PDB file of C-alpha atoms in Angstrom:
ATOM      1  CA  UNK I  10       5.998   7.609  -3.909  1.00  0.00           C
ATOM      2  CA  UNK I  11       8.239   8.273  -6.827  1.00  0.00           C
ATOM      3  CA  UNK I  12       8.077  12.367  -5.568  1.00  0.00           C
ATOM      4  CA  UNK I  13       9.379  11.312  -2.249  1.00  0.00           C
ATOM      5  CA  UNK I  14      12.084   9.530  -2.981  1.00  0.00           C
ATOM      6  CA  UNK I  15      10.560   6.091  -1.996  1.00  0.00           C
ATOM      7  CA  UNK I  16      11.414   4.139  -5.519  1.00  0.00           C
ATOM      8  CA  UNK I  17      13.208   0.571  -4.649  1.00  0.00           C
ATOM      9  CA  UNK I  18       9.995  -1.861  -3.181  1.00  0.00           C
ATOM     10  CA  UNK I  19       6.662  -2.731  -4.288  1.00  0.00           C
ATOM     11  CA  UNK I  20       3.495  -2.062  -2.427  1.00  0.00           C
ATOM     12  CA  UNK I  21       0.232  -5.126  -1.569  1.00  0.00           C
ATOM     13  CA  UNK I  22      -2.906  -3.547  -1.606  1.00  0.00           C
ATOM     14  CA  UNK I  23      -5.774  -5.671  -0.015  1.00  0.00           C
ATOM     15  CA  UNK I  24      -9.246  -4.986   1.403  1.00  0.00           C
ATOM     16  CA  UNK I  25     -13.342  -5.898   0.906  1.00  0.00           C
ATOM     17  CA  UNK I  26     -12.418  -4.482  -2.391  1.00  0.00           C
ATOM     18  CA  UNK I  27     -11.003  -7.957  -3.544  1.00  0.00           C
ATOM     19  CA  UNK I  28     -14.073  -9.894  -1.892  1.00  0.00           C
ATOM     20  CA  UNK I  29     -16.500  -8.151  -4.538  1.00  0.00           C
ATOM     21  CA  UNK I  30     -17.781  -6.879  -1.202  1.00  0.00           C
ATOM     22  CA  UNK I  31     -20.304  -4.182  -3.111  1.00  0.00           C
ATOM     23  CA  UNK I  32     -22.254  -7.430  -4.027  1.00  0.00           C
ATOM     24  CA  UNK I  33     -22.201  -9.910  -1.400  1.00  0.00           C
ATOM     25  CA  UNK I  34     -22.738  -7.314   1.338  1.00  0.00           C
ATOM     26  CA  UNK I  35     -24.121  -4.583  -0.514  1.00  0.00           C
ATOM     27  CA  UNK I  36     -21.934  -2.472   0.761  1.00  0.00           C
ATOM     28  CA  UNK I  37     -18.608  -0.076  -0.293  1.00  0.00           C
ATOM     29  CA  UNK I  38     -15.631  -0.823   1.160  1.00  0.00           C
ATOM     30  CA  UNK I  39     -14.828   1.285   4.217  1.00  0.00           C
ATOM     31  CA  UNK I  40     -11.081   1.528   3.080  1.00  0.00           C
ATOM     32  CA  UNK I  41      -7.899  -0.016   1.383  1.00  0.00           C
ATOM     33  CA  UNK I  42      -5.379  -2.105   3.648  1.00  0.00           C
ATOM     34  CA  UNK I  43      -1.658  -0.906   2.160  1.00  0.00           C
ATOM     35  CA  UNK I  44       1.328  -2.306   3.220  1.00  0.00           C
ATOM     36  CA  UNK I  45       4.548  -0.751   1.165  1.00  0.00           C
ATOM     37  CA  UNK I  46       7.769  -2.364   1.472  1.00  0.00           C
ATOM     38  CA  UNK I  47      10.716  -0.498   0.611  1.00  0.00           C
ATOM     39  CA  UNK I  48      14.267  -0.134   1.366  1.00  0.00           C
ATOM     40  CA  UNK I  49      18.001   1.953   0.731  1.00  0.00           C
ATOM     41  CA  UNK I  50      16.357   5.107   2.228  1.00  0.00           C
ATOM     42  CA  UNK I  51      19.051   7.676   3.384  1.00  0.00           C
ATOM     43  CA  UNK I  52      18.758   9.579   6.707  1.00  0.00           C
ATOM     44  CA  UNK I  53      17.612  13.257   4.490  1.00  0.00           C
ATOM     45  CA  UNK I  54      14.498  11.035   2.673  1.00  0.00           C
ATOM     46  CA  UNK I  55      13.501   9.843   5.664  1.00  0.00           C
ATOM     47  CA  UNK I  56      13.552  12.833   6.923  1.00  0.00           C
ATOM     48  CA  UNK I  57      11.200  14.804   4.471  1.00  0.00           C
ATOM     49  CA  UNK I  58       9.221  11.845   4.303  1.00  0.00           C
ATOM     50  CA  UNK I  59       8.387  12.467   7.641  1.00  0.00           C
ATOM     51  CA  UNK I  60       7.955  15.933   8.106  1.00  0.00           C
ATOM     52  CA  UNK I  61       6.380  16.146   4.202  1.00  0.00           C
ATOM     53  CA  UNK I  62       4.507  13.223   4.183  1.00  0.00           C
ATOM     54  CA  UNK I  63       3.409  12.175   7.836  1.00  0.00           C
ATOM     55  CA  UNK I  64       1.282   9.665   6.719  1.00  0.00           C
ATOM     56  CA  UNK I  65       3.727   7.549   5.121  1.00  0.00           C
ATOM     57  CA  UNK I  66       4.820   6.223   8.791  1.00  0.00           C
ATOM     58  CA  UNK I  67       1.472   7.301  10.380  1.00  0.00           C
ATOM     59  CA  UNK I  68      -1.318   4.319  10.094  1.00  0.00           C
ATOM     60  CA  UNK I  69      -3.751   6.363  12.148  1.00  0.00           C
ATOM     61  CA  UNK I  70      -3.231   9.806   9.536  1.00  0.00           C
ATOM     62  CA  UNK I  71      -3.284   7.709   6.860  1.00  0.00           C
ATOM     63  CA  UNK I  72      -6.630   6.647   7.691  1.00  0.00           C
ATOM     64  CA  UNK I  73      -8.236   9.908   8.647  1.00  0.00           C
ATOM     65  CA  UNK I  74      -6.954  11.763   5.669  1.00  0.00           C
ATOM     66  CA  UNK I  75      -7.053   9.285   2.749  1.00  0.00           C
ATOM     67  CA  UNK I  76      -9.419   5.834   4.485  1.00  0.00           C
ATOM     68  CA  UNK I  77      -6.002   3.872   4.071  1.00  0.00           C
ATOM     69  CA  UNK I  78      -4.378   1.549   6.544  1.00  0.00           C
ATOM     70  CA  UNK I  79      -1.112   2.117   5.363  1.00  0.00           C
ATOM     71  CA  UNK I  80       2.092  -0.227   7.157  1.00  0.00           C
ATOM     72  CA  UNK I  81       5.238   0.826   5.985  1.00  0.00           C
ATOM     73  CA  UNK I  82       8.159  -2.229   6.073  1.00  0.00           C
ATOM     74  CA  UNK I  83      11.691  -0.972   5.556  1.00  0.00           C
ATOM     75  CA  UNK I  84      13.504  -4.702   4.375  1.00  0.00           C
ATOM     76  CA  UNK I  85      16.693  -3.226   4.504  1.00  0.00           C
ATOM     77  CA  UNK I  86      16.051  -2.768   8.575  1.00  0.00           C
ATOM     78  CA  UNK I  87      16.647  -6.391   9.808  1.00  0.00           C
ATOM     79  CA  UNK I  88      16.129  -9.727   7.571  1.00  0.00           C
ATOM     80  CA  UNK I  89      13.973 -11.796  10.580  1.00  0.00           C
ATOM     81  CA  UNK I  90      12.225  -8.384  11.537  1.00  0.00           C
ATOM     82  CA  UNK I  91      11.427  -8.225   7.229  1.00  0.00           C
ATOM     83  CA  UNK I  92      10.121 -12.452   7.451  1.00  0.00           C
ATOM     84  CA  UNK I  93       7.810 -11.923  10.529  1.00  0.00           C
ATOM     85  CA  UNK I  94       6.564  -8.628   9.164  1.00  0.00           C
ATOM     86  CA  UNK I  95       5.739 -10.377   5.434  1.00  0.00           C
ATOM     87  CA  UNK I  96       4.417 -13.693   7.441  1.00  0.00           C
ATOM     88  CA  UNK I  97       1.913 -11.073   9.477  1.00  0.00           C
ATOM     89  CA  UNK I  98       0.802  -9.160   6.475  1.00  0.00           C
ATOM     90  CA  UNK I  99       0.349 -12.334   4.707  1.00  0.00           C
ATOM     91  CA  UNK I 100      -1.496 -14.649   6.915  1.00  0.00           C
ATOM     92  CA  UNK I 101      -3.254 -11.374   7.672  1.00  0.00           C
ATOM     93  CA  UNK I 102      -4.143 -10.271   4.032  1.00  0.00           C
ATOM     94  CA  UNK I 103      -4.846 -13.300   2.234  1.00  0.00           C
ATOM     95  CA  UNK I 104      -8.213 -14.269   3.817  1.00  0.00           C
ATOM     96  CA  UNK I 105     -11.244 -12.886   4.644  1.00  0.00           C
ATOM     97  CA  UNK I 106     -13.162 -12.709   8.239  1.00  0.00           C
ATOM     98  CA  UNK I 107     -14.445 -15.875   7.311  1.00  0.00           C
ATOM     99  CA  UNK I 108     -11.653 -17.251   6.329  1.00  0.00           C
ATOM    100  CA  UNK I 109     -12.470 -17.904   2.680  1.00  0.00           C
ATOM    101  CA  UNK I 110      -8.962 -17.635   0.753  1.00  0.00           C
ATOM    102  CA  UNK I 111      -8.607 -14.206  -1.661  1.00  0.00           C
ATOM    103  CA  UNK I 112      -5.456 -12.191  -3.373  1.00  0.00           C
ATOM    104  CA  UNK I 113      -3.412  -9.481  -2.716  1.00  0.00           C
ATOM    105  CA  UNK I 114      -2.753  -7.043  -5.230  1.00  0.00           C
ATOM    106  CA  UNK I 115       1.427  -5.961  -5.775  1.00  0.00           C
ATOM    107  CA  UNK I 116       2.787  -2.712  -7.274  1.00  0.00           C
ATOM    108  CA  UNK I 117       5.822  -2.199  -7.785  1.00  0.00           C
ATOM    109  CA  UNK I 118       7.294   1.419  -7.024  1.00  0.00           C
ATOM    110  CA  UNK I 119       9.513   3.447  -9.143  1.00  0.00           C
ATOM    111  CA  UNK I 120       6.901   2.929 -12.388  1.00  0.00           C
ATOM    112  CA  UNK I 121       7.090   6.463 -13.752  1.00  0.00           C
ATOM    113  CA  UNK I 122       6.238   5.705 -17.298  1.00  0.00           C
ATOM    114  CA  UNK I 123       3.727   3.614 -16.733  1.00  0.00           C
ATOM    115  CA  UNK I 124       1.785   5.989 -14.851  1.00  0.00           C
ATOM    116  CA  UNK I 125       1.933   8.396 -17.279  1.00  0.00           C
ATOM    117  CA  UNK I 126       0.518   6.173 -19.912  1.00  0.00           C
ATOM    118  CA  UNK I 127      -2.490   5.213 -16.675  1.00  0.00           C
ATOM    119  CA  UNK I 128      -2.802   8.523 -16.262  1.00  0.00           C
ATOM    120  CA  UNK I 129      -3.499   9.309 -20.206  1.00  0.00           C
ATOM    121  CA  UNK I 130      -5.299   6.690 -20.338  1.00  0.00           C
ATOM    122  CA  UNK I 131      -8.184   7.612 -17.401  1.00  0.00           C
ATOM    123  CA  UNK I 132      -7.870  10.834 -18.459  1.00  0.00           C
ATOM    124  CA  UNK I 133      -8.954  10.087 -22.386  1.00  0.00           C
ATOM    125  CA  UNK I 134     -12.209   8.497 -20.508  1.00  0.00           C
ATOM    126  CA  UNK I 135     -13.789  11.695 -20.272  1.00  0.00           C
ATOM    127  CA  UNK I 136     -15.466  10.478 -17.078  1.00  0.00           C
TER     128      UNK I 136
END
């Protein structure tokens, strides 16, 4: 995100993943839900966002090329369009199908350093 330009918002990752879903169903998870909220993106960004990065605003790429459902949420657009948008992705995110409560993970964007030292880190794994 950093690359693009997209560095003032945080992201909530969701999905079977959370559920421990490889045990209860025996299964892998078929995908991760993303939702990023971000904001104070000028007119050029948004533009090579969109012509580098289709995805970004594309839920149905971003699921054929990387198995994400990815929802971008500019909160700079409109404050009520920004408070039904976070009530949807909430009610929607923090239960399962059956309704049993479970987390969302947040990220906040703009972390360079930190993924460096991630990145060192996996890397020294030798896996």
């Amino acid at each position: 995100m950093d690359s693009i330009g997209i560095v003032n918002g945080f992201q909530w990752i969701d999905g079977s993943f959370l559920e421990n879903i490889e045990v209860l169903e025996n299964r892998d998870p078929n995908d991760l839900d993303i939702v990023t909220f971000h904001g104070f993106l000028d007119t050029h960004i948004l533009h090579n966002i969109t012509t580098s990065f289709p995805e970004f605003s594309s839920s149905i790429q971003s699921k054929t090329n990387f198995l994400l459902d990815h929802y971008p949420v500019d909160f700079t657009y409109h404050p009520i369009v920004t408070v039904e948008a976070t009530r949807y992705w909430l009610q929607l995110f923090s239960h399962n199908r059956k309704g049993v409560w479970k987390g969302i993970v947040q990220l906040p964007l703009n972390t360079s350093s930190e993924n460096e030292l991630a990145l060192d880190f996996l890397n020294g794994l030798g896996i």
